[in-house]
Every structure is written in C-alpha cells, then in structure tokens.
XYZ file of C-alpha atoms in Angstrom:
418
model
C 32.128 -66.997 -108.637
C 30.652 -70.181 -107.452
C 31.108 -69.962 -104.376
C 29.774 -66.806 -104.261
C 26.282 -68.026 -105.635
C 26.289 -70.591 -103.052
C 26.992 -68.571 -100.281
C 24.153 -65.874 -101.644
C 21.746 -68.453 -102.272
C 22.357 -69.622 -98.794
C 22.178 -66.400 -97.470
C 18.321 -65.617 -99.382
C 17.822 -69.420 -97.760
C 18.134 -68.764 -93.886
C 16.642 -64.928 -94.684
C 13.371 -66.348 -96.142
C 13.480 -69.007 -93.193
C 13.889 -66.505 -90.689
C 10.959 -64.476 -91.648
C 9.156 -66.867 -92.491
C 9.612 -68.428 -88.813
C 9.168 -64.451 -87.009
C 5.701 -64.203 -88.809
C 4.470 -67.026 -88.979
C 3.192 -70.151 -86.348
C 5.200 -72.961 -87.053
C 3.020 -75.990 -87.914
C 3.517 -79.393 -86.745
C 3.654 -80.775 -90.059
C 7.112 -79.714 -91.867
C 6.378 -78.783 -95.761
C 7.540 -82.046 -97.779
C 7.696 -82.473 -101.100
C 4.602 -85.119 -101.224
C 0.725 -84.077 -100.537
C -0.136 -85.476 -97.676
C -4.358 -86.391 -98.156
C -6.095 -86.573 -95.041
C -10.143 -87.001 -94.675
C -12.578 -85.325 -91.523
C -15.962 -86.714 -90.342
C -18.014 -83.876 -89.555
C -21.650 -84.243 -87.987
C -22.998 -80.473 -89.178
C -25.263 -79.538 -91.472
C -27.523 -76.035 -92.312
C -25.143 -72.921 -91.976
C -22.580 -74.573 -89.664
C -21.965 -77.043 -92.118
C -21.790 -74.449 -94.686
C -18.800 -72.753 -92.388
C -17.158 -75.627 -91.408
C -16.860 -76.656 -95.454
C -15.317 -73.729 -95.958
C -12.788 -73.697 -93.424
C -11.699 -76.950 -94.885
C -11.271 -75.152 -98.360
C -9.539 -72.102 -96.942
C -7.087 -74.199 -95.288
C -6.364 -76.440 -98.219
C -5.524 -73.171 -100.069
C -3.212 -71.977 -97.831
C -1.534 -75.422 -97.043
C -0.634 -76.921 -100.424
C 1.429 -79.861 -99.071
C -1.852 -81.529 -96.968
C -5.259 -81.887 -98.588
C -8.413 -82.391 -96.293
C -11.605 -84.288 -97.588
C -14.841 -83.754 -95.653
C -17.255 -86.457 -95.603
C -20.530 -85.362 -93.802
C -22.392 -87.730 -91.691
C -26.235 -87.322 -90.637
C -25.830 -86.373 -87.075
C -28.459 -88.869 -85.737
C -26.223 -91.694 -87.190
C -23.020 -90.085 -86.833
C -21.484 -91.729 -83.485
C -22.731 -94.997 -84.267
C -20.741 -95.261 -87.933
C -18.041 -93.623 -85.877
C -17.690 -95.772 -83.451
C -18.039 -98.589 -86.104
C -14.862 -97.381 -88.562
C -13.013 -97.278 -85.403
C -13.443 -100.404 -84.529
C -13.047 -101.557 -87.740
C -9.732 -99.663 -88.410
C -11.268 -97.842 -91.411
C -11.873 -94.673 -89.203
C -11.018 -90.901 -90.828
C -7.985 -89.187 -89.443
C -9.628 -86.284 -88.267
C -12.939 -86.663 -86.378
C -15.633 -84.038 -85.002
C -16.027 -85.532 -81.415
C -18.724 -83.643 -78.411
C -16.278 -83.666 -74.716
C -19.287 -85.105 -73.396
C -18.599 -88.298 -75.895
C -14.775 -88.065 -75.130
C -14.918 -90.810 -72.473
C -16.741 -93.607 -74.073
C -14.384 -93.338 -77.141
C -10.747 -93.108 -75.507
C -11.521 -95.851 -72.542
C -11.439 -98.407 -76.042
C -8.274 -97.213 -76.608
C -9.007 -95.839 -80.462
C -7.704 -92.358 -79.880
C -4.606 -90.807 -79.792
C -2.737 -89.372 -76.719
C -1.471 -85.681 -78.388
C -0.354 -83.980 -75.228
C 3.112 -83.770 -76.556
C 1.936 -83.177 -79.572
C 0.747 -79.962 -78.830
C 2.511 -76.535 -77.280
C 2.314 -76.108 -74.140
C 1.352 -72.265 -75.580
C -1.789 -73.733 -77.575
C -2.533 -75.405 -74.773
C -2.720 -72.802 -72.139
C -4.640 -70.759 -74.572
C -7.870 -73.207 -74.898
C -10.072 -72.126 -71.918
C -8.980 -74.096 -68.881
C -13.040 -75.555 -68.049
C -12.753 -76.471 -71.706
C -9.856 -77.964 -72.479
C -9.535 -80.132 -69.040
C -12.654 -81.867 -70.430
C -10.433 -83.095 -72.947
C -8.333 -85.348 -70.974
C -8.794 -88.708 -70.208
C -7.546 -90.239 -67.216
C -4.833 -88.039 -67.527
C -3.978 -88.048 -71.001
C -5.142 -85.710 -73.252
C -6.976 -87.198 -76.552
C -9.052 -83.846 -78.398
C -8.929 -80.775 -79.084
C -11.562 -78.126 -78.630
C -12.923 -75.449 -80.646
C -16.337 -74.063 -79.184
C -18.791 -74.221 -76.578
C -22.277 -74.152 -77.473
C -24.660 -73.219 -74.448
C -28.662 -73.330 -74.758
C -30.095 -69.872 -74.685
C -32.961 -68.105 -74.913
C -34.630 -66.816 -78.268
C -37.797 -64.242 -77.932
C -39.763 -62.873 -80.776
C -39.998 -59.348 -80.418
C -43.261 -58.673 -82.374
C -45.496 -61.533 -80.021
C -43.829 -59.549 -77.217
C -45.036 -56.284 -78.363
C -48.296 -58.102 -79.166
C -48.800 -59.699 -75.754
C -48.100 -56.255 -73.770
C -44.956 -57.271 -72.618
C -43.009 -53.604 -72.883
C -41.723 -51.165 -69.914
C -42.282 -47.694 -70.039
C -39.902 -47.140 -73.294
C -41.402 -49.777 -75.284
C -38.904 -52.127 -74.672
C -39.309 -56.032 -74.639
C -39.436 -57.506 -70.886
C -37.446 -60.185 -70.710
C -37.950 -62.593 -67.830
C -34.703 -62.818 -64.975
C -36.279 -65.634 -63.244
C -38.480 -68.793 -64.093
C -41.523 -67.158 -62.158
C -41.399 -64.232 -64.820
C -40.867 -66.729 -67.497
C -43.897 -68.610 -66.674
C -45.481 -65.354 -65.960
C -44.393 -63.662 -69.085
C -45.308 -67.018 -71.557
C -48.518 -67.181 -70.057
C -49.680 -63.705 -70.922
C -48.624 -64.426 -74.647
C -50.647 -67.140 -74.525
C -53.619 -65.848 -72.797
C -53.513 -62.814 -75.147
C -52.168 -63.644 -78.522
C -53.353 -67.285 -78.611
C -49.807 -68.340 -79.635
C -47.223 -70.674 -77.412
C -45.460 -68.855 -74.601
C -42.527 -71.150 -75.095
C -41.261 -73.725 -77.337
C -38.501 -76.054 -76.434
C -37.346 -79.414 -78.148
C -38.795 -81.969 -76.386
C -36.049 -84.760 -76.418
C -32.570 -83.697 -75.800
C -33.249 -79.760 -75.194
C -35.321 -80.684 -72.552
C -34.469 -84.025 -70.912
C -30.206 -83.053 -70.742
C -30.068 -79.215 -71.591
C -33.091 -77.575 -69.626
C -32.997 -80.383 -66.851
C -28.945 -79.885 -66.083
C -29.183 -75.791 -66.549
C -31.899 -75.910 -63.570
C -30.779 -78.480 -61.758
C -27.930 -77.086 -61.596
C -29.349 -73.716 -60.835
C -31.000 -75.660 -57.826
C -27.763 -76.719 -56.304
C -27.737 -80.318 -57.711
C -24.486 -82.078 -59.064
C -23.339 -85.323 -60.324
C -21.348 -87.217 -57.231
C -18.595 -88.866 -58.937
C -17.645 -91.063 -56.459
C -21.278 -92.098 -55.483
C -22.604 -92.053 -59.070
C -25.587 -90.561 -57.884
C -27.731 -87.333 -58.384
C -29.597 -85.832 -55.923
C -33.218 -86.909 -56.034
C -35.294 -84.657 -54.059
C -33.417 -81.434 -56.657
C -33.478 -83.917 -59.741
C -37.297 -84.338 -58.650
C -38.014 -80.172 -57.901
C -36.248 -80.387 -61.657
C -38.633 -81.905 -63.571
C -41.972 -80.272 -61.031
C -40.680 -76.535 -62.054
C -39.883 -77.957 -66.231
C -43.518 -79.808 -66.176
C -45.002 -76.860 -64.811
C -44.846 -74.639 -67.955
C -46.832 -78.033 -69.641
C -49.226 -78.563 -67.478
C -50.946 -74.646 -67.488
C -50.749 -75.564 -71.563
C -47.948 -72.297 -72.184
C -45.636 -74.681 -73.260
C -45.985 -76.614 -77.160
C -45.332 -80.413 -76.037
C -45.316 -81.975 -79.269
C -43.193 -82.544 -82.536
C -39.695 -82.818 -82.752
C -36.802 -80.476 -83.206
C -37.808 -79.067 -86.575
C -41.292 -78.771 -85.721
C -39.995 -76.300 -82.736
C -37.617 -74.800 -84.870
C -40.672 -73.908 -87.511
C -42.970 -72.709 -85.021
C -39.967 -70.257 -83.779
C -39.034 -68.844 -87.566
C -42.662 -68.426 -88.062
C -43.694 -66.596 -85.090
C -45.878 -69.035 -83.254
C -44.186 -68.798 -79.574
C -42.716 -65.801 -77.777
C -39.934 -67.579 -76.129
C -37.554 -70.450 -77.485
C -35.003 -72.246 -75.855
C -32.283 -73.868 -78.440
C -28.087 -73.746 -78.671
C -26.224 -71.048 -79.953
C -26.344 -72.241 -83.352
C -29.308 -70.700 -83.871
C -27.511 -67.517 -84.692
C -26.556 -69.319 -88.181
C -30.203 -69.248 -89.295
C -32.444 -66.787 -87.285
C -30.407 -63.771 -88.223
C -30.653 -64.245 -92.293
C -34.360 -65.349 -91.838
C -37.316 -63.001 -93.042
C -39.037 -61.307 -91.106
C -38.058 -62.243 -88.008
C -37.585 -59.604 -85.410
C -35.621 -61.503 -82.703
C -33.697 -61.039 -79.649
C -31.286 -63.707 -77.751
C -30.166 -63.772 -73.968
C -29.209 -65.991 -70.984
C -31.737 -68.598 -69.575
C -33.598 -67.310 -66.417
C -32.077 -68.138 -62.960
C -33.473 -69.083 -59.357
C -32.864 -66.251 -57.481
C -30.113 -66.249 -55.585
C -27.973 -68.591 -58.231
C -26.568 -67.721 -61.014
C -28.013 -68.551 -64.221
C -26.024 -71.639 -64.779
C -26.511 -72.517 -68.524
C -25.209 -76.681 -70.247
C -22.978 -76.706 -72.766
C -21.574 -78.894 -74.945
C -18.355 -78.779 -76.575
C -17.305 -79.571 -80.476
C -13.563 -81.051 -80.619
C -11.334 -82.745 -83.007
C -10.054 -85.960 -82.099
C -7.442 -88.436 -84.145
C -8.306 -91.863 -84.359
C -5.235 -93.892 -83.734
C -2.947 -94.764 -86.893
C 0.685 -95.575 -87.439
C 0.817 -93.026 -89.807
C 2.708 -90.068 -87.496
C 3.571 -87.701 -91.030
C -0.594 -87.725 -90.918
C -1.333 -87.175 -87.271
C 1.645 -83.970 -87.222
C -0.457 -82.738 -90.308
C -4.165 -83.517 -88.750
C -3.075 -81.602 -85.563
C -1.351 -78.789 -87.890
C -5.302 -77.911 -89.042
C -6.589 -78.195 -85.832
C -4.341 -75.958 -84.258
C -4.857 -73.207 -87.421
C -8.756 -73.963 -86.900
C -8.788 -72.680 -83.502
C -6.835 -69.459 -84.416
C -9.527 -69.113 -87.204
C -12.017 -69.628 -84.799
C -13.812 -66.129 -85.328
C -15.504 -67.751 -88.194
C -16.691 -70.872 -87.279
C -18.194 -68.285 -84.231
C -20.167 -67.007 -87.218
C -22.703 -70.302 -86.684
C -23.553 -68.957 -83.091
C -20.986 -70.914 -82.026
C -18.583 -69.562 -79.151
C -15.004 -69.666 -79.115
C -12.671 -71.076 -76.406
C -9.219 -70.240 -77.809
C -8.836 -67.105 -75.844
C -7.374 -65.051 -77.863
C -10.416 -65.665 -80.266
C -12.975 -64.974 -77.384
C -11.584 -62.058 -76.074
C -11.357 -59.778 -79.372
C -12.995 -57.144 -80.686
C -13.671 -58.901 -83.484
C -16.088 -61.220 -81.930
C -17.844 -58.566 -79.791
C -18.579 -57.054 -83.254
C -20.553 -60.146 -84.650
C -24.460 -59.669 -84.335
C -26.036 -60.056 -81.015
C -22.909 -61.550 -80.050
C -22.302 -59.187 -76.870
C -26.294 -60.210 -75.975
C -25.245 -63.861 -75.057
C -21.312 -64.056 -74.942
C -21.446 -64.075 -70.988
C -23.345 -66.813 -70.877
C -19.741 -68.359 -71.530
C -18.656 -67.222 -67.966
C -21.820 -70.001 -66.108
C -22.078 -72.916 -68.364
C -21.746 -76.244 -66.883
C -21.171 -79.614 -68.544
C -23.200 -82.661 -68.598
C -21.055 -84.846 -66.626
C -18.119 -86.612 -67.708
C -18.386 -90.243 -67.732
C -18.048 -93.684 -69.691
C -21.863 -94.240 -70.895
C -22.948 -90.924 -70.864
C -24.322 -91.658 -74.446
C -27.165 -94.146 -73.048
C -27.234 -92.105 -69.734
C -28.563 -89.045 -72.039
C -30.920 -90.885 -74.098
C -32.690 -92.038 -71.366
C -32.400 -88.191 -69.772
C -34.604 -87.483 -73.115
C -37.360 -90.151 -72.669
C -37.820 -89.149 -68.680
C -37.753 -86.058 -69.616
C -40.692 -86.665 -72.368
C -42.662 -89.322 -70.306
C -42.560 -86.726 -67.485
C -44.551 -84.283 -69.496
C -46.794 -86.494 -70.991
C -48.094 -87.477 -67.283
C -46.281 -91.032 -67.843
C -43.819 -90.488 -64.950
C -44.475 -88.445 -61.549
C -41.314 -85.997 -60.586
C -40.348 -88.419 -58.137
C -40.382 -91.320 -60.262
C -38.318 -89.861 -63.002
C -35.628 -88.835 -60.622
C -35.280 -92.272 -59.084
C -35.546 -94.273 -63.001
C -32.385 -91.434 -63.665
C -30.179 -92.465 -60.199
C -31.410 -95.967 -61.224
C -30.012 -95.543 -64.377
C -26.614 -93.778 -63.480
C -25.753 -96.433 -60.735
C -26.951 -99.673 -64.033
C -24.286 -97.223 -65.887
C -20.855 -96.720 -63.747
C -21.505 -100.007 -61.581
C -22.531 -102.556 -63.930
C-alpha cells in the first residue's frame, strides 16, 4: 500500500512538472524554498513610472520565491549615484541603464557578462539593431526592452485655427522641413501662437541634430572619431532657421515646452514617445502624433534611445539567475510598459495585434523601421552634454553653424583620443 502512494505521488509529481514545463517559460531562477529579495534603480517618473511600478508588483505576485524593491531615482541625478554605488560596491542588482550609456559603464568592468545567461531563443527575439547595441566589445552586458524615438506632436485645433486643412478638413501635416517651416509659420503669423516647440537642451542639441543630420547623410566615423563638418554645420543652419524667423519658442526648459504643448500654445511639438503616457488622458487636448519630416530624397531617419536592464556585478549567482528571470518575463510583458508611448523590441511584442490596437499606436509605430542611435562610444555622456549647450549657444546667436560643428569634432576627437 506504500508503495503504491509513493509511486502515485510520484506519478502526480512528474505530471504537474510536465505541464507545468509544456505551458509555461522556464525561468532562470529554479523555485527554492527561501525568498530571494532583490532591489531595481529605475530613473522614471509621471505615467511611465506609474507602469513600470506596477510591473514590479505584478511580477512579485506571480513569483512568490523572489521579491523586487524599486527605489526611484530623479533622472537628472540618476547616472551619477549610479555610477557612484557601483563603484562603491553598494550598487542594486537590477539597474535601468540607456544603450547609449552601455559603454561608459561596462569598459569599468562593473557589469555582468549574461550572454550565457540568456537563450539563445530570447535572444534572437530582441530586435537585432537593438539588442547588438547591447554588447560590449563582444560580450553582451543588458538587456533591452524599448526604443523610444522623438516624434512629432500637432494640436489639431491651432491647425484648424491657422487654415492648415485640405479639401476634407483634414489637418496638413508637413512631409518635409520646408513644409514644416512653412506650415509653423502660418500658425504663427495667424493665430499668434508658436509654430513649434522643442526642448531646447537635449531634444534639440542630440535628438533633432542626429535625426537631420542623419537625414543629411552625416555619420559618426568610428575609426576617425570624427563627424562631418560641412553636414554637422548645414545641421544646425536648417535647426536655427525655425529660431531665427521667431516660429520657434527658444526659451524655458523641458516642462516649460511640455506646458505650452498641453495648453495649446504651439501647433507642432517635437518630444519622445513617452508622451503618449500623458497627452492622451489630458483635457482637452485634441492631438495627433507622426514621424519627423524628412529631406527629400532620405528617409525620415528618426534618434532613439533605448531603456535596458543591466546587473551590476555580484558574487551572488542565485540573485543574478533571479534578476535575469524578471527581465526576461518583462520583455514578454512588454505590451504594457508600451502603454507609456514606449515601443517594444521583443518581436513578438511589436508585431501583435495587441499593440496595433493601443491609441495612435499604428500613427507612429513605423517610425521603429528608421531610427538611428546616437553613437556608441566610451564618453558619450560628456559628448551629449556638450551636443546640448552647442546646440543652445547656436540659437542664441553665441556660436555660428560652422563654429558649433568644429567645437563638436573638437570635442569628439578631446573624447576617444585623450
């Protein structure tokens, strides 16, 4: 009789296993007896932080044997107290990391290398632009979970207002940067209010500057570490343009844009796909989103920047297996974290229904298909900061064209050479 017990209890055993293994993705982490508590860094805030906390909680619910603990860092202070606890060995075992980062951080050596870690499945079903920006001389040290483009944001009403309808009272919105200019001009000649609006800091200097350089036929040379000044230069002339004939708002800072946007105060807006956690749920907005404008005869290449999880480096392998075990689910549950604008790169996330059927979503989810990424390097942090203030100084009359494109190659070759 007891025999029999045992050999029916081990029957139910490998029965539950099997199903259990046929329906479900095995983690990395094995179910163990003891909890294992594990704490995240995460740099967002408004509705993406609201998302992202709640991906946390959904996953501790569902994985009882691993408990995460978000602590949220202000983003302008976030890579420097990063950079700090890693240093320091007092880092968190999960940490929200941008690709374009990603070099600066693993050439110290505080990472760690999860490329066997990982299936090669998972693997191969991360976008292959995305995911090869998360290697490292080889060796791959994050793992990515969205792309977030700039776009363009137009305000239907000041649209309407300014004339700017075809024949069935639709909105015009501009292909190329001549219509643009064209198009924000009219609002202001006729409304009063700003053609455009666009941060003036890092949505200009590095987002606007690489989508039209880029558009231009510039790229970073690698192996030179140099740009190409004569396009850098026709960069900033066809950016300071929109400035200089007073259609663009040159002041404040992010929030300032952001406020002039929500209140209908500019026709256009250029800002990242996160936008699409706030404008949507806002009052009395009437809003529309779509790709950048182009030069004609390019396509209309678009920057990007990429959120990822990377592990600082521990002894501690029961907590990396578990650390990459909620990565891995994150990026399956994907479709809502691409509820903050946000869009996915796990494939099989990006190419469902599911996502088409978010709002606005099929507006601006081929902008996906042109982005381009600022360029991957050790010091790209300083390299962009400086992108910002030529970019500012440039519009404020401080710095000709030409002069800001030869402080930026100046800057690049102080970077990779010195």
């Amino acid at each position: 009789m007891k025999n029999s017990i045992k050999t029916a209890g081990k029957i139910f055993f490998l029965t539950v296993f099997f199903l259990a293994s046929t329906f479900f993705t095995p983690p990395l982490f094995a179910s163990g007896k003891k909890k294992i508590d594990l704490t995240i860094w995460t740099l967002f805030s408004g509705g993406g932080g609201f998302i992202m906390t709640g991906l946390i909680e959904q996953f501790n619910k569902e994985h009882p044997d691993i408990n995460i603990e978000e602590q949220k860092i202000e983003w302008g202070a976030y890579y420097t107290k990063l950079l700090t606890a890693l240093i320091s060995g007092y880092a968190p075992d999960i940490a929200v990391m941008h690709l374009a980062i990603l070099p600066d951080y693993a050439s110290k050596g505080v990472l760690n290398d999860i490329g066997k870690d990982l299936p090669a499945a998972f693997k191969d079903n991360i976008l292959k632009e995305v995911i090869n920006r998360a290697y490292y001389k080889g060796q791959l040290y994050a793992v990515p979970i969205d792309a977030h483009p700039l776009v363009m944001y137009y305000n239907k009403k000041i649209l309407k207002e300014a004339g700017l309808v075809n024949a069935r009272g639709e909105v015009l919105l501009p292909k190329t940067w001549d219509e643009l200019f064209k198009y924000a001009k009219q609002i202001k000649d006729v409304t009063g209010k700003w053609g455009l609006t666009s941060e003036t800091g890092a949505m200009l200097g590095e987002r606007w500057w690489i989508s039209l350089y880029s558009q231009l036929g510039g790229v970073f040379d690698p192996q030179k570490h140099t740009v190409d000044v004569k396009i850098a230069a026709k960069t900033y002339e066809m950016i300071l343009k929109f400035y200089e004939q007073g259609v663009a708002f040159a002041g404040g800072d992010y929030a300032e844009h952001e406020t002039i946007f929500i209140n209908g105060g500019t026709g256009y807006h250029f800002n990242g796909v996160w936008g699409m956690a706030i404008y949507p749920i806002t009052k009395g907005l009437e809003f529309g989103v779509t790709s950048i404008p182009a030069i004609p005869g390019s396509k209309p290449f678009t920057e990007t920047g990429s959120h990822s999880f990377v592990f600082p480096k521990k002894r501690d392998k029961k907590k990396l297996a578990a650390a990459l075990t909620f990565a891995q689910w994150l990026s399956a549950h994907s479709l809502e974290w691409a509820k903050a604008g946000q869009i996915p790169v796990n494939k099989t996330v990006l190419n469902s229904e599911a996502l088409l059927n978010l709002p606005m979503r099929k507006d601006y989810i081929g902008v996906a298909k042109n982005v381009v990424y600022p360029p991957s390097m050790n010091g790209y942090p300083q390299l962009r900061e400086q992108m910002w203030e030529l970019g500012q100084r440039v519009i404020e009359k401080d710095l000709t064209p030409e002069e800001a494109a030869k402080a930026l190659n100046k800057k690049i070759k102080e970077i990779t050479e010195g």
